[in-house]
PDB file of C-alpha atoms in Angstrom:
ATOM      1  CA  MET V 212      -0.047   0.036   0.051  1.00 46.00           C
ATOM      2  CA  GLU V 213       1.477   3.328  -1.092  1.00 47.00           C
ATOM      3  CA  ASN V 214       2.019   6.029   1.470  1.00 48.00           C
ATOM      4  CA  PRO V 215      -0.481   9.012   0.518  1.00 48.00           C
ATOM      5  CA  TYR V 216       1.929  11.636   2.282  1.00 42.00           C
ATOM      6  CA  LEU V 217       4.914  10.726  -0.013  1.00 44.00           C
ATOM      7  CA  PRO V 218       5.362  12.809  -3.310  1.00 48.00           C
ATOM      8  CA  ALA V 219       4.320  11.105  -6.513  1.00 48.00           C
ATOM      9  CA  ASP V 220       7.955  10.287  -7.397  1.00 48.00           C
ATOM     10  CA  SER V 221       9.823   9.835  -4.216  1.00 42.00           C
ATOM     11  CA  SER V 222      12.928   8.302  -5.902  1.00 44.00           C
ATOM     12  CA  GLU V 223      14.155  11.788  -7.072  1.00 43.00           C
ATOM     13  CA  PRO V 224      16.532  13.576  -4.504  1.00 38.00           C
ATOM     14  CA  ILE V 225      15.066  16.329  -2.552  1.00 36.00           C
ATOM     15  CA  GLN V 226      16.271  19.707  -3.779  1.00 40.00           C
ATOM     16  CA  LEU V 227      17.318  22.227  -1.061  1.00 39.00           C
ATOM     17  CA  ARG V 228      15.291  25.547  -1.492  1.00 45.00           C
ATOM     18  CA  ASP V 229      17.368  28.496  -2.714  1.00 55.00           C
ATOM     19  CA  ASP V 230      15.982  31.953  -2.751  1.00 62.00           C
ATOM     20  CA  PHE V 231      18.791  33.241  -5.148  1.00 72.00           C
ATOM     21  CA  GLN V 232      18.432  32.008  -8.698  1.00 77.00           C
ATOM     22  CA  TRP V 233      20.512  33.633 -11.446  1.00 83.00           C
ATOM     23  CA  SER V 234      20.822  32.958 -15.107  1.00 84.00           C
ATOM     24  CA  PRO V 235      24.316  32.518 -16.594  1.00 86.00           C
ATOM     25  CA  GLU V 236      24.306  35.782 -18.281  1.00 89.00           C
ATOM     26  CA  GLN V 237      23.937  37.517 -15.015  1.00 89.00           C
ATOM     27  CA  TYR V 238      26.755  35.755 -13.376  1.00 90.00           C
ATOM     28  CA  PRO V 239      29.554  38.429 -14.050  1.00 91.00           C
ATOM     29  CA  ARG V 240      27.282  41.263 -12.710  1.00 91.00           C
ATOM     30  CA  ILE V 241      26.259  39.211  -9.596  1.00 91.00           C
ATOM     31  CA  ARG V 242      29.842  38.448  -8.805  1.00 92.00           C
ATOM     32  CA  GLN V 243      30.835  41.824  -9.240  1.00 91.00           C
ATOM     33  CA  GLU V 244      28.070  43.209  -6.890  1.00 90.00           C
ATOM     34  CA  HIS V 245      28.854  40.523  -4.215  1.00 91.00           C
ATOM     35  CA  LEU V 246      32.644  40.460  -4.474  1.00 91.00           C
ATOM     36  CA  HIS V 247      33.368  43.080  -1.755  1.00 89.00           C
ATOM     37  CA  TYR V 248      31.087  40.910   0.603  1.00 92.00           C
ATOM     38  CA  GLU V 249      32.653  37.818  -0.385  1.00 92.00           C
ATOM     39  CA  ARG V 250      36.234  39.090   0.248  1.00 91.00           C
ATOM     40  CA  THR V 251      35.092  40.675   3.565  1.00 90.00           C
ATOM     41  CA  ILE V 252      33.651  37.423   4.729  1.00 92.00           C
ATOM     42  CA  LYS V 253      36.713  35.464   3.737  1.00 92.00           C
ATOM     43  CA  ASP V 254      39.049  37.937   5.553  1.00 90.00           C
ATOM     44  CA  LEU V 255      37.016  37.933   8.591  1.00 89.00           C
ATOM     45  CA  GLY V 256      37.068  34.244   8.494  1.00 92.00           C
ATOM     46  CA  ALA V 257      40.840  34.196   8.230  1.00 92.00           C
ATOM     47  CA  LEU V 258      40.871  36.778  11.065  1.00 90.00           C
ATOM     48  CA  SER V 259      38.704  34.471  13.289  1.00 90.00           C
ATOM     49  CA  MET V 260      41.033  31.577  12.639  1.00 94.00           C
ATOM     50  CA  LEU V 261      43.990  33.570  13.728  1.00 93.00           C
ATOM     51  CA  PHE V 262      42.072  34.640  16.828  1.00 90.00           C
ATOM     52  CA  GLY V 263      40.988  31.199  17.609  1.00 93.00           C
ATOM     53  CA  PHE V 264      44.676  29.831  17.342  1.00 95.00           C
ATOM     54  CA  LEU V 265      46.022  32.670  19.687  1.00 93.00           C
ATOM     55  CA  THR V 266      43.206  32.016  22.059  1.00 93.00           C
ATOM     56  CA  MET V 267      43.948  28.369  22.013  1.00 95.00           C
ATOM     57  CA  LEU V 268      47.635  29.179  22.952  1.00 95.00           C
ATOM     58  CA  VAL V 269      46.553  31.335  25.867  1.00 93.00           C
ATOM     59  CA  CYS V 270      44.274  28.264  27.081  1.00 95.00           C
ATOM     60  CA  LEU V 271      47.266  25.961  26.732  1.00 95.00           C
ATOM     61  CA  VAL V 272      49.246  28.188  28.985  1.00 92.00           C
ATOM     62  CA  GLY V 273      46.568  28.388  31.382  1.00 92.00           C
ATOM     63  CA  PHE V 274      46.099  24.650  31.475  1.00 94.00           C
ATOM     64  CA  GLY V 275      49.628  24.181  31.985  1.00 92.00           C
ATOM     65  CA  CYS V 276      49.721  26.598  34.856  1.00 89.00           C
ATOM     66  CA  GLY V 277      46.600  24.803  36.331  1.00 89.00           C
ATOM     67  CA  VAL V 278      48.394  21.539  36.237  1.00 90.00           C
ATOM     68  CA  LEU V 279      51.444  22.941  37.886  1.00 88.00           C
ATOM     69  CA  ILE V 280      49.204  24.656  40.713  1.00 85.00           C
ATOM     70  CA  LEU V 281      47.607  21.113  41.282  1.00 86.00           C
ATOM     71  CA  MET V 282      51.085  19.598  41.602  1.00 86.00           C
ATOM     72  CA  GLY V 283      52.112  22.238  44.185  1.00 79.00           C
ATOM     73  CA  ARG V 284      54.718  23.818  41.888  1.00 80.00           C
ATOM     74  CA  LEU V 285      52.975  27.232  41.539  1.00 76.00           C
ATOM     75  CA  GLN V 286      50.610  29.516  43.497  1.00 74.00           C
ATOM     76  CA  TRP V 287      49.298  32.978  43.141  1.00 67.00           C
ATOM     77  CA  ALA V 288      51.604  35.491  44.599  1.00 60.00           C
ATOM     78  CA  GLY V 289      50.345  36.442  47.951  1.00 54.00           C
ATOM     79  CA  TYR V 290      47.127  34.452  47.736  1.00 55.00           C
ATOM     80  CA  LEU V 291      47.946  31.659  50.041  1.00 53.00           C
ATOM     81  CA  ASP V 292      49.772  33.770  52.477  1.00 55.00           C
ATOM     82  CA  LYS V 293      46.537  34.835  54.145  1.00 58.00           C
ATOM     83  CA  ILE V 294      44.957  31.271  54.143  1.00 57.00           C
ATOM     84  CA  PRO V 295      45.419  29.174  57.212  1.00 55.00           C
ATOM     85  CA  PRO V 296      47.759  26.182  56.778  1.00 58.00           C
ATOM     86  CA  ARG V 297      45.024  23.508  57.610  1.00 58.00           C
ATOM     87  CA  ILE V 298      42.929  24.574  54.485  1.00 58.00           C
ATOM     88  CA  GLU V 299      45.888  25.716  52.233  1.00 66.00           C
ATOM     89  CA  PHE V 300      46.057  22.372  50.325  1.00 71.00           C
ATOM     90  CA  PHE V 301      42.285  22.445  49.580  1.00 75.00           C
ATOM     91  CA  GLU V 302      42.410  26.057  48.370  1.00 75.00           C
ATOM     92  CA  LEU V 303      45.368  25.259  46.186  1.00 77.00           C
ATOM     93  CA  MET V 304      43.460  22.213  44.592  1.00 83.00           C
ATOM     94  CA  LYS V 305      40.367  24.489  44.095  1.00 83.00           C
ATOM     95  CA  GLN V 306      42.531  27.040  42.376  1.00 82.00           C
ATOM     96  CA  GLY V 307      44.292  24.589  40.090  1.00 86.00           C
ATOM     97  CA  ALA V 308      41.099  22.855  39.169  1.00 91.00           C
ATOM     98  CA  GLY V 309      39.482  26.209  38.205  1.00 89.00           C
ATOM     99  CA  TRP V 310      42.425  27.062  35.982  1.00 89.00           C
ATOM    100  CA  VAL V 311      42.203  23.616  34.254  1.00 93.00           C
ATOM    101  CA  VAL V 312      38.345  23.815  33.848  1.00 95.00           C
ATOM    102  CA  VAL V 313      38.280  27.311  32.493  1.00 93.00           C
ATOM    103  CA  SER V 314      41.277  26.479  30.193  1.00 95.00           C
ATOM    104  CA  LEU V 315      39.510  23.435  28.827  1.00 96.00           C
ATOM    105  CA  LEU V 316      36.290  25.469  28.292  1.00 96.00           C
ATOM    106  CA  GLY V 317      38.221  28.078  26.610  1.00 94.00           C
ATOM    107  CA  GLY V 318      39.975  25.594  24.389  1.00 95.00           C
ATOM    108  CA  GLY V 319      36.743  24.205  23.229  1.00 96.00           C
ATOM    109  CA  PHE V 320      35.501  27.672  22.295  1.00 94.00           C
ATOM    110  CA  SER V 321      38.678  28.488  20.581  1.00 95.00           C
ATOM    111  CA  TYR V 322      38.249  25.299  18.391  1.00 96.00           C
ATOM    112  CA  SER V 323      34.780  26.535  17.459  1.00 95.00           C
ATOM    113  CA  VAL V 324      36.130  29.977  16.417  1.00 94.00           C
ATOM    114  CA  ILE V 325      38.620  28.188  14.264  1.00 96.00           C
ATOM    115  CA  ARG V 326      36.160  25.944  12.771  1.00 96.00           C
ATOM    116  CA  MET V 327      33.740  28.878  12.085  1.00 95.00           C
ATOM    117  CA  GLY V 328      36.699  30.969  10.444  1.00 94.00           C
ATOM    118  CA  TYR V 329      37.507  28.050   8.289  1.00 96.00           C
ATOM    119  CA  LEU V 330      33.973  27.602   7.013  1.00 95.00           C
ATOM    120  CA  LEU V 331      33.519  31.214   6.366  1.00 94.00           C
ATOM    121  CA  ARG V 332      36.662  31.118   4.338  1.00 94.00           C
ATOM    122  CA  LYS V 333      35.009  28.272   2.285  1.00 94.00           C
ATOM    123  CA  LEU V 334      31.898  30.293   2.122  1.00 92.00           C
ATOM    124  CA  ASP V 335      30.094  27.306   3.653  1.00 93.00           C
ATOM    125  CA  PRO V 336      26.616  28.123   5.060  1.00 91.00           C
ATOM    126  CA  ARG V 337      27.484  26.152   8.133  1.00 93.00           C
ATOM    127  CA  GLY V 338      29.877  28.954   9.053  1.00 93.00           C
ATOM    128  CA  LYS V 339      27.248  31.375   9.099  1.00 91.00           C
ATOM    129  CA  SER V 340      25.158  29.213  11.418  1.00 91.00           C
ATOM    130  CA  MET V 341      28.093  28.751  13.750  1.00 92.00           C
ATOM    131  CA  ALA V 342      28.626  32.569  13.736  1.00 91.00           C
ATOM    132  CA  ILE V 343      25.402  33.466  15.380  1.00 85.00           C
ATOM    133  CA  PRO V 344      26.158  32.163  18.955  1.00 88.00           C
ATOM    134  CA  ILE V 345      29.945  32.621  18.601  1.00 89.00           C
ATOM    135  CA  LEU V 346      29.565  36.345  17.739  1.00 85.00           C
ATOM    136  CA  VAL V 347      27.433  36.848  20.831  1.00 84.00           C
ATOM    137  CA  ILE V 348      30.142  35.448  23.129  1.00 85.00           C
ATOM    138  CA  LEU V 349      33.043  37.285  21.260  1.00 80.00           C
ATOM    139  CA  GLY V 350      31.000  40.567  21.676  1.00 78.00           C
ATOM    140  CA  PHE V 351      31.716  40.388  25.392  1.00 79.00           C
ATOM    141  CA  LEU V 352      35.287  39.216  25.404  1.00 73.00           C
ATOM    142  CA  ALA V 353      37.379  42.378  24.696  1.00 65.00           C
ATOM    143  CA  PHE V 354      34.897  45.355  24.770  1.00 70.00           C
ATOM    144  CA  PRO V 355      34.739  47.338  22.699  1.00 76.00           C
ATOM    145  CA  ILE V 356      37.053  46.025  20.002  1.00 73.00           C
ATOM    146  CA  THR V 357      35.677  42.415  19.569  1.00 76.00           C
ATOM    147  CA  THR V 358      32.185  44.087  20.019  1.00 82.00           C
ATOM    148  CA  LEU V 359      32.600  46.225  17.043  1.00 84.00           C
ATOM    149  CA  VAL V 360      33.953  43.406  14.999  1.00 79.00           C
ATOM    150  CA  SER V 361      31.110  41.141  15.993  1.00 83.00           C
ATOM    151  CA  ILE V 362      28.610  43.777  15.090  1.00 87.00           C
ATOM    152  CA  TYR V 363      30.343  44.448  11.726  1.00 86.00           C
ATOM    153  CA  LEU V 364      30.587  40.671  10.722  1.00 86.00           C
ATOM    154  CA  TRP V 365      26.980  40.283  11.950  1.00 88.00           C
ATOM    155  CA  VAL V 366      25.912  43.181   9.588  1.00 90.00           C
ATOM    156  CA  ILE V 367      27.685  41.568   6.697  1.00 90.00           C
ATOM    157  CA  LEU V 368      26.284  38.092   7.145  1.00 89.00           C
ATOM    158  CA  SER V 369      22.594  39.181   7.694  1.00 89.00           C
ATOM    159  CA  SER V 370      22.762  41.693   4.611  1.00 90.00           C
ATOM    160  CA  ASP V 371      21.056  40.664   1.489  1.00 90.00           C
ATOM    161  CA  LYS V 372      24.430  40.382  -0.342  1.00 91.00           C
ATOM    162  CA  GLY V 373      25.823  38.332   2.490  1.00 90.00           C
ATOM    163  CA  LYS V 374      22.973  36.070   2.225  1.00 90.00           C
ATOM    164  CA  GLY V 375      23.587  35.928  -1.551  1.00 91.00           C
ATOM    165  CA  VAL V 376      27.199  34.836  -0.872  1.00 93.00           C
ATOM    166  CA  PHE V 377      26.037  31.765   1.105  1.00 92.00           C
ATOM    167  CA  SER V 378      23.325  30.869  -1.248  1.00 90.00           C
ATOM    168  CA  LEU V 379      23.337  27.376  -2.874  1.00 87.00           C
ATOM    169  CA  SER V 380      23.749  29.132  -6.401  1.00 88.00           C
ATOM    170  CA  TYR V 381      26.770  31.293  -5.613  1.00 91.00           C
ATOM    171  CA  PRO V 382      29.555  28.693  -5.911  1.00 90.00           C
ATOM    172  CA  GLU V 383      28.501  28.237  -9.490  1.00 91.00           C
ATOM    173  CA  VAL V 384      28.645  32.049  -9.987  1.00 92.00           C
ATOM    174  CA  VAL V 385      32.302  31.956  -8.539  1.00 91.00           C
ATOM    175  CA  ARG V 386      33.314  28.994 -10.868  1.00 91.00           C
ATOM    176  CA  ALA V 387      31.954  30.818 -13.832  1.00 91.00           C
ATOM    177  CA  THR V 388      33.606  34.145 -13.377  1.00 91.00           C
ATOM    178  CA  PRO V 389      37.220  33.579 -12.506  1.00 88.00           C
ATOM    179  CA  SER V 390      38.241  36.693 -14.158  1.00 87.00           C
ATOM    180  CA  VAL V 391      36.069  38.995 -11.935  1.00 86.00           C
ATOM    181  CA  ARG V 392      38.531  40.558  -9.356  1.00 84.00           C
ATOM    182  CA  LEU V 393      38.500  43.279  -6.800  1.00 78.00           C
ATOM    183  CA  SER V 394      39.548  46.734  -7.768  1.00 74.00           C
ATOM    184  CA  GLU V 395      42.987  47.794  -6.739  1.00 71.00           C
ATOM    185  CA  ARG V 396      41.649  50.259  -4.197  1.00 71.00           C
ATOM    186  CA  MET V 397      39.639  47.578  -2.410  1.00 68.00           C
ATOM    187  CA  ARG V 398      42.709  45.217  -2.430  1.00 70.00           C
ATOM    188  CA  PHE V 399      44.749  47.945  -0.972  1.00 64.00           C
ATOM    189  CA  HIS V 400      42.374  48.489   1.931  1.00 66.00           C
ATOM    190  CA  SER V 401      42.253  44.760   2.745  1.00 71.00           C
ATOM    191  CA  VAL V 402      46.089  44.326   2.861  1.00 74.00           C
ATOM    192  CA  LEU V 403      46.436  47.566   4.779  1.00 75.00           C
ATOM    193  CA  ALA V 404      44.039  46.343   7.553  1.00 78.00           C
ATOM    194  CA  TRP V 405      45.851  43.083   8.051  1.00 81.00           C
ATOM    195  CA  PRO V 406      48.891  44.504  10.039  1.00 86.00           C
ATOM    196  CA  PHE V 407      46.907  46.406  12.389  1.00 82.00           C
ATOM    197  CA  ALA V 408      44.542  43.261  13.096  1.00 83.00           C
ATOM    198  CA  VAL V 409      47.655  40.957  13.510  1.00 85.00           C
ATOM    199  CA  VAL V 410      49.330  43.455  16.017  1.00 86.00           C
ATOM    200  CA  PHE V 411      46.227  43.984  17.971  1.00 81.00           C
ATOM    201  CA  LEU V 412      45.755  40.129  18.372  1.00 84.00           C
ATOM    202  CA  ALA V 413      49.468  39.664  19.277  1.00 87.00           C
ATOM    203  CA  ILE V 414      49.325  42.371  21.698  1.00 88.00           C
ATOM    204  CA  LEU V 415      46.064  41.080  23.261  1.00 81.00           C
ATOM    205  CA  THR V 416      47.633  37.442  23.480  1.00 87.00           C
ATOM    206  CA  ALA V 417      50.846  38.572  25.090  1.00 88.00           C
ATOM    207  CA  THR V 418      48.733  40.727  27.611  1.00 86.00           C
ATOM    208  CA  CYS V 419      46.583  37.478  28.511  1.00 84.00           C
ATOM    209  CA  ILE V 420      49.569  35.254  28.803  1.00 85.00           C
ATOM    210  CA  GLY V 421      51.420  37.903  30.962  1.00 86.00           C
ATOM    211  CA  GLY V 422      48.517  38.239  33.054  1.00 80.00           C
ATOM    212  CA  LEU V 423      48.334  34.575  33.578  1.00 79.00           C
ATOM    213  CA  VAL V 424      51.999  33.933  34.342  1.00 79.00           C
ATOM    214  CA  GLY V 425      52.960  37.231  35.965  1.00 76.00           C
ATOM    215  CA  GLY V 426      50.791  36.585  39.123  1.00 72.00           C
ATOM    216  CA  LEU V 427      52.262  33.092  39.808  1.00 76.00           C
ATOM    217  CA  LYS V 428      55.374  32.224  41.792  1.00 72.00           C
ATOM    218  CA  PRO V 429      56.750  29.012  43.424  1.00 73.00           C
ATOM    219  CA  PRO V 430      55.085  28.228  46.682  1.00 65.00           C
ATOM    220  CA  VAL V 431      56.888  29.039  49.811  1.00 59.00           C
ATOM    221  CA  GLN V 432      58.531  26.049  51.423  1.00 56.00           C
TER     222      GLN V 432
END
């Protein structure tokens, strides 16, 4: 007995709905109109990957410090000096465990940021889906810099042209228009922004690592 709820020919593969349908003669114009958004999304994807790798480095340092605290090799400078000796061990374990747990959570988040950046570089719609919760979290990390970057990326992704870049039809547009490229002015602006972004992330990473390591010292014997 046939299922009345199935389509007439259920052997054909289900086609995903795409609101962006362009004819081949429109491809050059469509690519030119979306090229700035395409390049911006790819650049922000690469920036997200760099941020994720550097954050992962900070988490690895924090994890190592947490393990050393658990082993009794390190402690916060002046933290245990005011703790009664009878509970010093438990405070030390709690402190080290906190470092380890936070570092593991941060490492998982860093991996998600790296994954999101990789998918954005590939113009994969899954990267856009991952960006929604990640941008909310990033917006609170280093106010106001990451907040502004998160808002900017959100505006790009939610715009009509941003949606077009992630449409099912856009990869075919890209393959059919290899000769369409950014203007010299837009390429210059993109290249010019990278050194500032790299320097900022490097300073932020060094500050975080310095803050982690600078407050530690060997325990008083």
